[in-house]
Short mmCIF file of C-alpha atoms in Angstrom, two decimals:
data_model
loop_
_atom_site.label_atom_id
_atom_site.label_comp_id
_atom_site.label_asym_id
_atom_site.label_seq_id
_atom_site.Cartn_x
_atom_site.Cartn_y
_atom_site.Cartn_z
CA UNK A 205 136.11 33.13 150.92
CA UNK A 206 132.69 31.72 151.69
CA UNK A 207 132.50 30.65 155.26
CA UNK A 208 136.19 31.38 156.04
CA UNK A 209 136.04 32.77 159.56
CA UNK A 210 132.77 34.46 158.65
CA UNK A 211 129.82 33.62 160.80
CA UNK A 212 126.45 35.21 161.35
CA UNK A 213 127.67 36.99 164.50
CA UNK A 214 130.44 38.68 162.56
CA UNK A 215 128.00 39.81 159.88
CA UNK A 216 125.59 41.09 162.52
CA UNK A 217 128.46 43.10 164.04
CA UNK A 218 129.25 44.63 160.65
CA UNK A 219 125.57 45.46 160.12
CA UNK A 220 125.62 47.33 163.45
CA UNK A 221 128.67 49.32 162.29
CA UNK A 222 131.15 47.66 164.67
CA UNK A 223 134.65 48.56 163.39
CA UNK A 224 136.24 45.49 164.98
CA UNK A 225 133.79 43.28 163.08
CA UNK A 226 134.65 45.18 159.87
CA UNK A 227 138.31 44.56 160.53
CA UNK A 228 137.74 40.85 161.17
CA UNK A 229 135.80 40.59 157.93
CA UNK A 230 138.59 42.36 156.07
CA UNK A 231 141.16 40.02 157.60
CA UNK A 232 139.10 37.01 156.53
CA UNK A 233 138.61 38.16 152.94
CA UNK A 234 141.12 40.92 152.22
CA UNK A 235 144.01 38.80 150.92
CA UNK A 236 141.85 36.99 148.39
CA UNK A 237 140.09 40.12 147.20
CA UNK A 238 143.47 41.85 146.82
CA UNK A 239 144.85 38.81 144.98
CA UNK A 240 141.94 38.78 142.51
CA UNK A 241 142.43 42.53 141.87
CA UNK A 242 146.17 42.07 141.48
CA UNK A 243 145.82 39.24 138.97
CA UNK A 244 143.05 41.05 137.09
CA UNK A 245 145.18 44.22 136.86
CA UNK A 246 148.26 42.31 135.72
CA UNK A 247 150.31 42.84 138.82
CA UNK A 248 149.68 46.58 139.18
CA UNK A 249 150.03 46.70 142.96
CA UNK A 250 149.04 50.33 143.43
CA UNK A 251 145.86 49.94 141.38
CA UNK A 252 144.99 46.64 143.12
CA UNK A 253 145.43 48.34 146.49
CA UNK A 254 143.14 51.25 145.48
CA UNK A 255 140.55 48.87 144.07
CA UNK A 256 140.55 46.68 147.19
CA UNK A 257 140.10 49.78 149.33
CA UNK A 258 137.17 50.92 147.18
CA UNK A 259 135.55 47.47 147.27
CA UNK A 260 135.64 47.23 151.07
CA UNK A 261 134.44 50.80 151.56
CA UNK A 262 131.50 50.02 149.23
CA UNK A 263 130.85 46.74 151.06
CA UNK A 264 130.85 48.31 154.51
CA UNK A 265 128.66 51.19 153.33
CA UNK A 266 125.98 48.85 151.98
CA UNK A 267 126.31 45.86 154.30
CA UNK A 268 123.19 46.84 156.28
CA UNK A 269 121.07 45.69 153.36
CA UNK A 270 122.10 42.06 153.63
CA UNK A 271 121.13 39.27 155.95
CA UNK A 272 123.44 36.35 156.45
CA UNK A 273 126.99 35.46 155.49
CA UNK A 274 126.14 33.99 152.10
CA UNK A 275 124.40 37.15 150.92
CA UNK A 276 127.31 39.30 152.09
CA UNK A 277 129.97 37.15 150.45
CA UNK A 278 127.98 37.01 147.20
CA UNK A 279 127.76 40.79 147.31
CA UNK A 280 131.49 41.11 148.03
CA UNK A 281 132.34 38.87 145.06
CA UNK A 282 130.06 40.87 142.83
CA UNK A 283 131.61 44.14 143.96
CA UNK A 284 135.04 42.67 143.24
CA UNK A 285 134.10 41.47 139.77
CA UNK A 286 132.40 44.74 138.84
CA UNK A 287 135.25 46.88 140.17
CA UNK A 288 137.88 44.86 138.27
CA UNK A 289 135.95 44.77 135.00
CA UNK A 290 135.11 48.49 135.24
CA UNK A 291 138.78 49.30 135.83
CA UNK A 292 139.80 47.18 132.84
CA UNK A 293 137.19 48.91 130.67
CA UNK A 294 138.49 52.29 131.79
CA UNK A 295 142.04 51.24 130.94
CA UNK A 296 140.99 49.86 127.58
CA UNK A 297 139.64 53.28 126.65
CA UNK A 298 142.91 54.88 127.70
CA UNK A 299 145.23 52.28 126.20
CA UNK A 300 143.37 50.65 123.31
CA UNK A 301 146.24 48.44 122.26
CA UNK A 302 146.57 46.74 125.61
CA UNK A 303 143.71 44.28 125.11
CA UNK A 304 144.98 43.38 121.66
CA UNK A 305 147.96 41.73 123.29
CA UNK A 306 145.85 39.50 125.52
CA UNK A 307 145.61 36.52 123.24
CA UNK A 308 149.23 36.56 122.15
CA UNK A 309 151.32 33.56 123.12
CA UNK A 310 154.16 34.29 125.55
CA UNK A 311 157.20 35.57 123.75
CA UNK A 312 160.41 33.50 123.83
CA UNK A 313 161.93 36.28 125.93
CA UNK A 314 159.11 36.06 128.49
CA UNK A 315 159.48 32.31 128.63
CA UNK A 316 163.22 32.44 128.93
CA UNK A 317 163.01 35.10 131.62
CA UNK A 318 160.56 33.02 133.62
CA UNK A 319 162.64 29.87 133.21
CA UNK A 320 165.81 31.67 134.02
CA UNK A 321 164.40 33.11 137.19
CA UNK A 322 163.02 29.69 137.99
CA UNK A 323 159.92 31.46 139.17
CA UNK A 324 157.05 29.14 138.46
CA UNK A 325 154.54 31.35 140.25
CA UNK A 326 155.51 34.35 138.16
CA UNK A 327 155.15 32.36 134.97
CA UNK A 328 151.67 31.23 136.02
CA UNK A 329 150.70 34.77 137.03
CA UNK A 330 151.95 36.08 133.68
CA UNK A 331 149.93 33.46 131.79
CA UNK A 332 146.81 34.22 133.84
CA UNK A 333 147.23 37.94 133.19
CA UNK A 334 147.12 37.29 129.45
CA UNK A 335 143.75 35.55 129.55
CA UNK A 336 140.77 37.53 128.34
CA UNK A 337 139.07 39.33 131.26
CA UNK A 338 135.90 37.19 131.31
CA UNK A 339 137.95 33.99 131.35
CA UNK A 340 140.49 35.40 133.79
CA UNK A 341 137.87 36.40 136.34
CA UNK A 342 136.28 32.95 136.11
CA UNK A 343 139.66 31.27 136.74
CA UNK A 344 140.34 33.57 139.70
CA UNK A 345 136.92 33.10 141.29
CA UNK A 346 137.41 29.34 141.05
CA UNK A 347 141.02 29.01 142.14
CA UNK A 348 141.54 32.02 144.41
CA UNK A 349 138.07 32.49 145.89
CA UNK A 350 137.25 28.76 145.73
CA UNK A 351 133.67 29.32 144.58
CA UNK A 352 131.35 26.61 143.32
CA UNK A 353 129.94 26.74 139.79
CA UNK A 354 126.60 27.82 141.20
CA UNK A 355 128.13 30.65 143.22
CA UNK A 356 130.13 31.78 140.20
CA UNK A 357 127.04 31.77 138.00
CA UNK A 358 125.28 33.96 140.54
CA UNK A 359 128.19 36.39 140.83
CA UNK A 360 128.89 36.55 137.09
CA UNK A 361 125.17 36.56 136.24
CA UNK A 362 125.40 33.83 133.68
CA UNK A 363 124.43 30.17 133.34
CA UNK A 364 126.42 27.40 135.02
CA UNK A 365 127.18 26.03 131.56
CA UNK A 366 128.80 29.33 130.63
CA UNK A 367 130.93 29.20 133.77
CA UNK A 368 132.02 25.66 132.95
CA UNK A 369 132.85 26.60 129.39
CA UNK A 370 134.92 29.65 130.42
CA UNK A 371 136.83 27.61 132.98
CA UNK A 372 137.49 24.80 130.52
CA UNK A 373 138.72 27.26 127.93
CA UNK A 374 140.91 29.06 130.48
CA UNK A 375 142.45 25.80 131.70
CA UNK A 376 143.28 24.72 128.17
CA UNK A 377 144.88 28.07 127.33
CA UNK A 378 146.96 27.92 130.52
CA UNK A 379 148.09 24.39 129.72
CA UNK A 380 149.15 25.48 126.24
CA UNK A 381 150.95 28.61 127.36
CA UNK A 382 152.65 26.95 130.29
CA UNK A 383 153.60 23.77 128.45
CA UNK A 384 157.24 24.58 129.18
CA UNK A 385 156.65 24.20 132.94
CA UNK A 386 157.33 20.72 134.17
CA UNK A 387 157.40 19.02 137.52
CA UNK A 388 155.01 18.71 140.43
CA UNK A 389 153.01 21.62 141.72
CA UNK A 390 154.25 23.38 144.80
CA UNK A 391 152.09 24.62 147.64
CA UNK A 392 150.46 28.05 147.48
CA UNK A 393 152.51 31.10 148.29
CA UNK B 1 143.77 15.40 124.32
CA UNK B 2 141.59 18.42 125.10
CA UNK B 3 140.56 16.84 128.40
CA UNK B 4 144.21 16.26 129.32
CA UNK B 5 145.01 19.87 128.50
CA UNK B 6 142.12 21.09 130.62
CA UNK B 7 143.24 18.88 133.52
CA UNK B 8 146.81 20.09 133.22
CA UNK B 9 145.58 23.70 133.06
CA UNK B 10 143.46 23.16 136.16
CA UNK B 11 146.47 21.81 138.06
CA UNK B 12 148.47 24.88 137.05
CA UNK B 13 145.61 27.24 137.96
CA UNK B 14 145.53 25.71 141.46
CA UNK B 15 149.04 27.12 141.89
CA UNK B 16 147.87 30.72 141.39
CA UNK B 17 149.44 32.54 144.28
CA UNK B 18 147.32 34.26 146.91
CA UNK B 19 149.11 37.49 147.76
CA UNK B 20 148.77 39.06 151.19
CA UNK B 21 147.07 42.45 151.16
CA UNK B 22 149.66 45.19 151.74
CA UNK B 23 150.27 46.49 155.25
CA UNK B 24 148.32 49.64 156.01
CA UNK B 25 145.44 48.80 153.66
CA UNK B 26 143.00 48.43 156.53
CA UNK B 27 143.92 51.92 157.79
CA UNK B 28 143.22 53.30 154.30
CA UNK B 29 139.83 51.58 154.28
CA UNK B 30 139.02 53.04 157.68
CA UNK B 31 140.00 56.48 156.40
CA UNK B 32 137.75 55.95 153.36
CA UNK B 33 134.84 54.96 155.60
CA UNK B 34 135.39 58.02 157.78
CA UNK B 35 135.53 60.29 154.74
CA UNK B 36 132.29 58.78 153.41
CA UNK B 37 130.61 59.28 156.79
CA UNK B 38 131.66 62.95 156.87
CA UNK B 39 130.42 63.53 153.32
CA UNK B 40 127.07 61.97 154.11
CA UNK B 41 126.59 64.22 157.16
CA UNK B 42 128.08 67.41 155.63
CA UNK B 43 125.70 70.30 154.86
CA UNK B 44 124.79 70.72 151.18
CA UNK B 45 127.20 72.87 149.16
CA UNK B 46 126.38 76.56 148.82
CA UNK B 47 124.86 77.57 145.49
CA UNK B 48 127.31 78.99 142.98
CA UNK B 49 127.25 82.48 141.58
CA UNK B 50 124.04 83.50 139.92
CA UNK B 51 123.93 84.20 136.21
CA UNK B 52 123.75 87.80 135.21
CA UNK B 53 119.97 88.42 135.52
CA UNK B 54 119.46 89.97 132.05
CA UNK B 55 121.32 87.17 130.31
CA UNK B 56 119.40 84.55 132.24
CA UNK B 57 116.04 86.12 131.34
CA UNK B 58 116.97 86.31 127.63
CA UNK B 59 118.16 82.70 127.61
CA UNK B 60 115.00 81.65 129.40
CA UNK B 61 112.75 83.40 126.89
CA UNK B 62 114.61 81.83 123.99
CA UNK B 63 114.23 78.41 125.54
CA UNK B 64 110.48 78.96 126.07
CA UNK B 65 110.04 79.98 122.42
CA UNK B 66 112.00 76.98 121.17
CA UNK B 67 110.07 74.65 123.46
CA UNK B 68 106.73 76.07 122.31
CA UNK B 69 107.68 75.59 118.64
CA UNK B 70 108.85 72.05 119.26
CA UNK B 71 105.72 71.28 121.30
CA UNK B 72 103.53 72.46 118.42
CA UNK B 73 105.35 70.23 115.93
CA UNK B 74 105.28 67.17 118.16
CA UNK B 75 101.59 67.52 119.11
CA UNK B 76 100.19 68.14 115.65
CA UNK B 77 97.98 65.34 114.29
CA UNK B 78 99.69 62.82 112.03
CA UNK B 79 97.89 61.11 109.16
CA UNK B 80 98.99 58.12 107.17
CA UNK B 81 97.63 55.04 108.96
CA UNK B 82 96.58 52.60 106.24
CA UNK B 83 94.28 49.62 106.76
CA UNK B 84 94.48 46.69 104.32
CA UNK B 85 92.39 43.49 104.18
CA UNK B 86 94.31 40.22 104.66
CA UNK B 87 91.45 37.66 104.76
CA UNK B 88 87.68 37.82 104.53
CA UNK B 89 85.77 41.08 104.71
CA UNK B 90 86.90 43.40 107.53
CA UNK B 91 84.80 46.51 108.22
CA UNK B 92 86.22 50.02 108.50
CA UNK B 93 84.03 52.83 109.84
CA UNK B 94 80.69 51.82 108.32
CA UNK B 95 81.93 50.25 105.10
CA UNK B 96 83.59 47.06 103.93
CA UNK B 97 87.39 47.15 103.60
CA UNK B 98 88.30 45.75 100.19
CA UNK B 99 91.34 47.85 99.20
CA UNK B 100 93.99 49.66 101.26
CA UNK B 101 92.28 52.70 102.84
CA UNK B 102 93.22 55.42 105.28
CA UNK B 103 92.24 54.78 108.89
CA UNK B 104 91.34 58.11 110.50
CA UNK B 105 91.47 59.03 114.16
CA UNK B 106 88.32 57.83 115.87
CA UNK B 107 87.47 55.18 113.23
CA UNK B 108 86.89 51.55 114.17
CA UNK B 109 88.21 48.52 112.31
CA UNK B 110 86.22 45.33 112.93
CA UNK B 111 87.00 41.77 111.89
CA UNK B 112 84.49 38.91 112.09
CA UNK B 113 85.28 35.27 112.79
CA UNK B 114 86.90 34.75 109.37
CA UNK B 115 88.50 38.07 108.49
CA UNK B 116 91.88 39.62 109.24
CA UNK B 117 93.38 43.02 108.45
CA UNK B 118 96.65 44.90 108.67
CA UNK B 119 97.07 48.49 109.74
CA UNK B 120 100.40 50.21 109.29
CA UNK B 121 102.05 53.59 109.62
CA UNK B 122 105.29 54.15 107.66
CA UNK B 123 108.24 54.55 110.03
CA UNK B 124 106.26 53.21 113.02
CA UNK B 125 105.52 49.58 112.22
CA UNK B 126 102.57 47.33 111.50
CA UNK B 127 99.75 45.65 113.37
CA UNK B 128 97.89 42.57 112.20
CA UNK B 129 94.33 42.41 113.52
CA UNK B 130 93.14 38.84 114.09
CA UNK B 131 89.59 37.46 113.56
CA UNK B 132 86.91 38.56 116.01
CA UNK B 133 88.55 41.89 116.88
CA UNK B 134 87.46 45.50 117.20
CA UNK B 135 90.20 48.17 117.10
CA UNK B 136 90.06 51.97 116.96
CA UNK B 137 92.75 54.50 116.09
CA UNK B 138 92.35 56.64 119.21
CA UNK B 139 95.18 59.14 118.72
CA UNK B 140 97.84 59.85 116.11
CA UNK B 141 100.53 62.39 116.95
CA UNK B 142 104.28 62.35 116.49
CA UNK B 143 104.70 61.79 120.22
CA UNK B 144 101.87 59.30 120.67
CA UNK B 145 100.23 56.69 118.46
CA UNK B 146 97.41 54.96 120.33
CA UNK B 147 95.07 52.13 119.39
CA UNK B 148 92.11 50.95 121.48
CA UNK B 149 91.62 47.17 121.40
CA UNK B 150 88.07 46.63 122.60
CA UNK B 151 88.19 42.86 122.06
CA UNK B 152 90.09 40.29 120.00
CA UNK B 153 93.79 39.95 119.31
CA UNK B 154 96.55 41.74 117.45
CA UNK B 155 100.17 41.07 116.55
CA UNK B 156 102.35 44.19 116.55
CA UNK B 157 105.84 44.69 115.13
CA UNK B 158 107.05 48.16 116.05
CA UNK B 159 110.14 49.91 114.72
CA UNK B 160 109.56 53.38 116.18
CA UNK B 161 111.39 54.65 119.28
CA UNK B 162 110.12 53.38 122.66
CA UNK B 163 107.03 54.79 124.40
CA UNK B 164 105.37 56.16 121.25
CA UNK B 165 103.07 53.27 120.33
CA UNK B 166 100.43 52.28 122.89
CA UNK B 167 97.57 49.80 122.72
CA UNK B 168 94.85 50.29 125.32
CA UNK B 169 92.51 47.50 126.38
CA UNK B 170 89.69 47.80 128.93
CA UNK B 171 92.01 46.38 131.62
CA UNK B 172 95.53 47.64 130.83
CA UNK B 173 97.65 49.52 128.27
CA UNK B 174 100.64 48.00 126.46
CA UNK B 175 103.38 50.60 125.97
CA UNK B 176 105.85 49.53 123.29
CA UNK B 177 109.51 49.73 124.27
CA UNK B 178 110.84 48.60 120.87
CA UNK B 179 109.45 45.15 120.29
CA UNK B 180 107.12 42.59 118.75
CA UNK B 181 104.22 41.14 120.68
CA UNK B 182 100.75 39.58 120.67
CA UNK B 183 98.01 41.14 122.74
CA UNK B 184 94.66 39.43 123.24
CA UNK B 185 91.65 40.47 125.28
CA UNK B 186 88.05 39.24 125.53
CA UNK B 187 84.92 41.33 125.88
CA UNK B 188 85.15 41.09 129.68
CA UNK B 189 88.64 42.60 129.68
CA UNK B 190 90.48 39.33 130.46
CA UNK B 191 93.48 38.63 128.28
CA UNK B 192 97.21 38.19 127.95
CA UNK B 193 100.34 39.78 126.52
CA UNK B 194 103.01 37.57 124.97
CA UNK B 195 106.23 39.31 123.88
CA UNK B 196 108.45 37.83 121.17
CA UNK B 197 111.14 40.54 120.86
CA UNK B 198 112.26 43.52 122.94
CA UNK B 199 109.99 44.38 125.85
CA UNK B 200 106.65 45.96 126.67
CA UNK B 201 105.51 47.94 129.70
CA UNK B 202 101.98 46.88 130.67
CA UNK B 203 100.31 49.65 132.67
CA UNK B 204 97.11 50.37 134.56
CA UNK B 205 96.47 53.16 137.08
CA UNK B 206 100.15 53.68 137.89
CA UNK B 207 100.89 49.93 138.17
CA UNK B 208 103.42 48.69 135.66
CA UNK B 209 104.56 45.23 134.64
CA UNK B 210 107.74 44.75 132.62
CA UNK B 211 107.24 42.00 130.04
CA UNK B 212 110.41 41.07 128.11
CA UNK B 213 110.71 38.70 125.15
CA UNK B 214 109.86 35.13 126.07
CA UNK B 215 107.56 36.23 128.89
CA UNK B 216 103.80 36.16 129.28
CA UNK B 217 101.63 38.39 131.44
CA UNK B 218 97.94 38.01 132.21
CA UNK B 219 95.54 40.94 132.10
CA UNK B 220 92.65 40.82 134.55
CA UNK B 221 89.53 43.01 134.56
CA UNK B 222 89.63 45.47 137.45
CA UNK B 223 93.12 44.38 138.53
CA UNK B 224 95.28 45.40 135.57
CA UNK B 225 98.52 43.63 134.72
CA UNK B 226 99.31 40.35 136.45
CA UNK B 227 102.76 39.02 137.35
CA UNK B 228 104.90 38.30 134.28
CA UNK B 229 106.83 35.05 133.97
CA UNK B 230 108.99 33.34 131.38
CA UNK B 231 107.07 30.71 129.50
CA UNK B 232 109.97 28.27 129.82
CA UNK B 233 110.13 28.61 133.62
CA UNK B 234 109.75 25.30 135.51
CA UNK B 235 106.15 24.05 135.58
CA UNK B 236 106.14 23.92 139.41
CA UNK B 237 107.09 27.61 139.39
CA UNK B 238 104.33 28.58 136.95
CA UNK B 239 101.66 26.55 138.75
CA UNK B 240 102.55 28.03 142.13
CA UNK B 241 102.54 31.52 140.63
CA UNK B 242 99.07 30.93 139.20
CA UNK B 243 97.90 29.87 142.67
CA UNK B 244 99.25 33.11 144.14
CA UNK B 245 97.49 35.17 141.49
CA UNK B 246 94.18 33.36 142.04
CA UNK B 247 94.22 33.61 145.85
CA UNK B 248 94.42 37.25 146.81
CA UNK B 249 93.77 36.50 150.51
CA UNK B 250 96.78 35.49 152.67
CA UNK B 251 95.86 31.82 153.16
CA UNK B 252 98.05 28.84 154.02
CA UNK B 253 97.77 27.65 150.42
CA UNK B 254 99.01 31.01 149.14
CA UNK B 255 101.91 30.94 151.58
CA UNK B 256 102.87 27.43 150.44
CA UNK B 257 102.67 28.56 146.81
CA UNK B 258 104.92 31.51 147.61
CA UNK B 259 107.47 29.15 149.22
CA UNK B 260 107.43 27.03 146.05
CA UNK B 261 107.92 30.08 143.82
CA UNK B 262 110.85 31.32 145.92
CA UNK B 263 112.51 27.91 146.04
CA UNK B 264 112.14 27.26 142.29
CA UNK B 265 113.33 30.71 141.19
CA UNK B 266 116.65 31.10 139.36
CA UNK B 267 118.36 34.18 137.94
CA UNK B 268 115.83 34.77 135.13
CA UNK B 269 112.89 34.35 137.51
CA UNK B 270 114.03 37.57 139.21
CA UNK B 271 111.59 39.05 136.68
CA UNK B 272 108.71 37.42 138.52
CA UNK B 273 110.14 37.98 142.02
CA UNK B 274 110.56 41.71 141.44
CA UNK B 275 106.89 41.98 140.46
CA UNK B 276 105.90 39.77 143.41
CA UNK B 277 107.25 42.40 145.81
CA UNK B 278 104.15 44.51 145.08
CA UNK B 279 101.76 41.57 144.92
CA UNK B 280 102.46 40.11 148.38
CA UNK B 281 101.58 41.61 151.73
CA UNK B 282 104.13 43.27 154.07
CA UNK B 283 104.48 40.02 156.06
CA UNK B 284 105.78 38.10 153.03
CA UNK B 285 107.74 40.92 151.37
CA UNK B 286 110.87 40.28 153.47
CA UNK B 287 111.07 36.69 152.25
CA UNK B 288 110.76 37.82 148.63
CA UNK B 289 113.43 40.51 149.23
CA UNK B 290 115.84 37.92 150.64
CA UNK B 291 115.40 35.46 147.77
CA UNK B 292 115.60 38.20 145.15
CA UNK B 293 118.67 39.67 146.87
CA UNK B 294 120.38 36.29 146.89
CA UNK B 295 119.75 35.88 143.15
CA UNK B 296 120.58 39.47 142.26
CA UNK B 297 122.06 41.54 145.11
CA UNK B 298 120.47 45.00 145.30
CA UNK B 299 122.54 47.84 143.82
CA UNK B 300 123.86 50.75 145.86
CA UNK B 301 121.02 52.90 147.17
CA UNK B 302 118.58 50.02 147.60
CA UNK B 303 117.92 48.54 151.02
CA UNK B 304 115.55 46.15 152.72
CA UNK B 305 113.58 48.77 154.63
CA UNK B 306 112.93 50.76 151.46
CA UNK B 307 111.83 47.72 149.50
CA UNK B 308 109.57 46.58 152.34
CA UNK B 309 107.75 49.91 152.22
CA UNK B 310 107.70 49.73 148.35
CA UNK B 311 109.89 52.81 147.83
CA UNK B 312 109.39 53.62 144.13
CA UNK B 313 112.92 54.92 143.57
CA UNK B 314 114.52 51.81 145.08
CA UNK B 315 112.21 49.47 143.16
CA UNK B 316 113.13 51.26 139.93
CA UNK B 317 116.87 51.17 140.69
CA UNK B 318 116.74 47.45 141.33
CA UNK B 319 114.61 46.79 138.25
CA UNK B 320 117.02 48.74 136.04
CA UNK B 321 119.89 46.73 137.48
CA UNK B 322 118.18 43.46 136.48
CA UNK B 323 116.86 44.53 133.07
CA UNK B 324 119.97 43.31 131.28
CA UNK B 325 119.46 39.82 132.71
CA UNK B 326 115.79 39.86 131.71
CA UNK B 327 116.70 41.03 128.22
CA UNK B 328 119.69 38.72 127.78
CA UNK B 329 119.74 37.15 124.34
CA UNK B 330 117.97 40.16 122.83
CA UNK B 331 119.56 42.23 120.04
CA UNK B 332 121.48 45.08 121.63
CA UNK B 333 119.69 48.42 121.66
CA UNK B 334 122.70 50.53 120.76
CA UNK B 335 122.95 54.22 119.98
CA UNK B 336 122.95 53.81 116.19
CA UNK B 337 119.87 51.60 116.29
CA UNK B 338 118.00 54.13 118.41
CA UNK B 339 119.07 57.01 116.20
CA UNK B 340 118.08 55.16 113.02
CA UNK B 341 114.65 54.28 114.41
CA UNK B 342 114.05 57.84 115.68
CA UNK B 343 115.22 59.38 112.40
CA UNK B 344 113.08 57.01 110.29
CA UNK B 345 109.99 57.72 112.39
CA UNK B 346 110.45 61.51 112.48
CA UNK B 347 111.28 61.70 108.76
CA UNK B 348 108.11 59.83 107.80
CA UNK B 349 106.01 61.80 110.30
CA UNK B 350 107.29 65.25 109.28
CA UNK B 351 106.97 64.45 105.57
CA UNK B 352 103.24 63.84 105.93
#
């Protein structure tokens, strides 16, 4: 998200309360924020939509406090991470068994269904959704938001080594769970 | 093998699909912004129905009585501080301390260059008084246990709930927040606080420094607490910080030192940057705000203008938001731990 169609003039417009600037900022970042929410909430489109709305309302309400594109995008990432993790915590209290299923390997039925549908993207999304939240958010910040290790450490408030370790662990789990997928990668949908 | 798996996983993760935000989401955001604007400008809600006056008066009286009873219990003097010799021949009041003896409120404990002593209160914790020190038990109540350290050094390990145990020095007071620390001060009031577990609030005339485990804070006569920093911060950072503390006037050298501090700061050094906000002049405060905000974006309700004018509420909100980073690696202060420490302290105190 960093730097994608976001320049200082756009941020200055948002700081002044210009709705067109807000809209441009949403258009530059909205898809990726929504995608992170959607993957974090295991494909729950309604909840991802609500969360994205809340994140942008919070961003636009507080944007006057920030100077410069990098501060604003860091803040947006942090809002996204906090909103997703808070929502998962809330759900865990409501459905305590849900997290217990996170580390389970995909069932043969899941695998067969994914193979049968030939839907590689769905299989990857399903595997991502089964990662533990801290690992999942790291994978999404890296591969959806395209953040550097340093940016991720700042957003997640941890050391760069921790970021690297979570990513490494996440990649290995994905490789293991998606071992049945073969063939070259396709372009992004 | 593991590297291959990680590489394969990375290739798969690159295929994670970016999904377009649903149509109409922007309109919902606009509606949310409009709703928020209306709520911010709406008049305050009307007060609800009043309680039946008689019932309210009776409830109020009952509360006053209960509060008065509780106040009496909490403010009554507590005895039970015991001083014991560790090395040499410490002095208590006017006599030599050879066996464990009660230390009464107002009494001094003095150690010479070769003696050490321990003072302890069951349920609260213990304090080891190092050679060359003079310490007085200034106050002993359930709600406040206070020592005066006139000179010398002490090591404290405190188990009681936060804010009960305080050590006053001529230049600042160390308020225990559940921790272990070493406090040293010389006869001129110059000294330092080094925290090894938990955190301590170092106070003087309304100024407060937060000193978490691993951090060190200087105490200066007439100026109170200095700017705390982690002892394992980069040496360039610590040297530049010392230059800022030594040069109160806004000189070129101080400005250069501030630039070095800001450039060398990482997430943990937000501890120092937050305290720097008060230490620098208005002209430099914006630069500190920007660097601090980049390392730890301010929470909702905190803005640049407020921080630049040192708004106490905003400074506190931001500090509370960063405390968990400053205390990372510390044992978690959970509900059961707090309850156990409060219960142990009250039980011992009420038994006496």
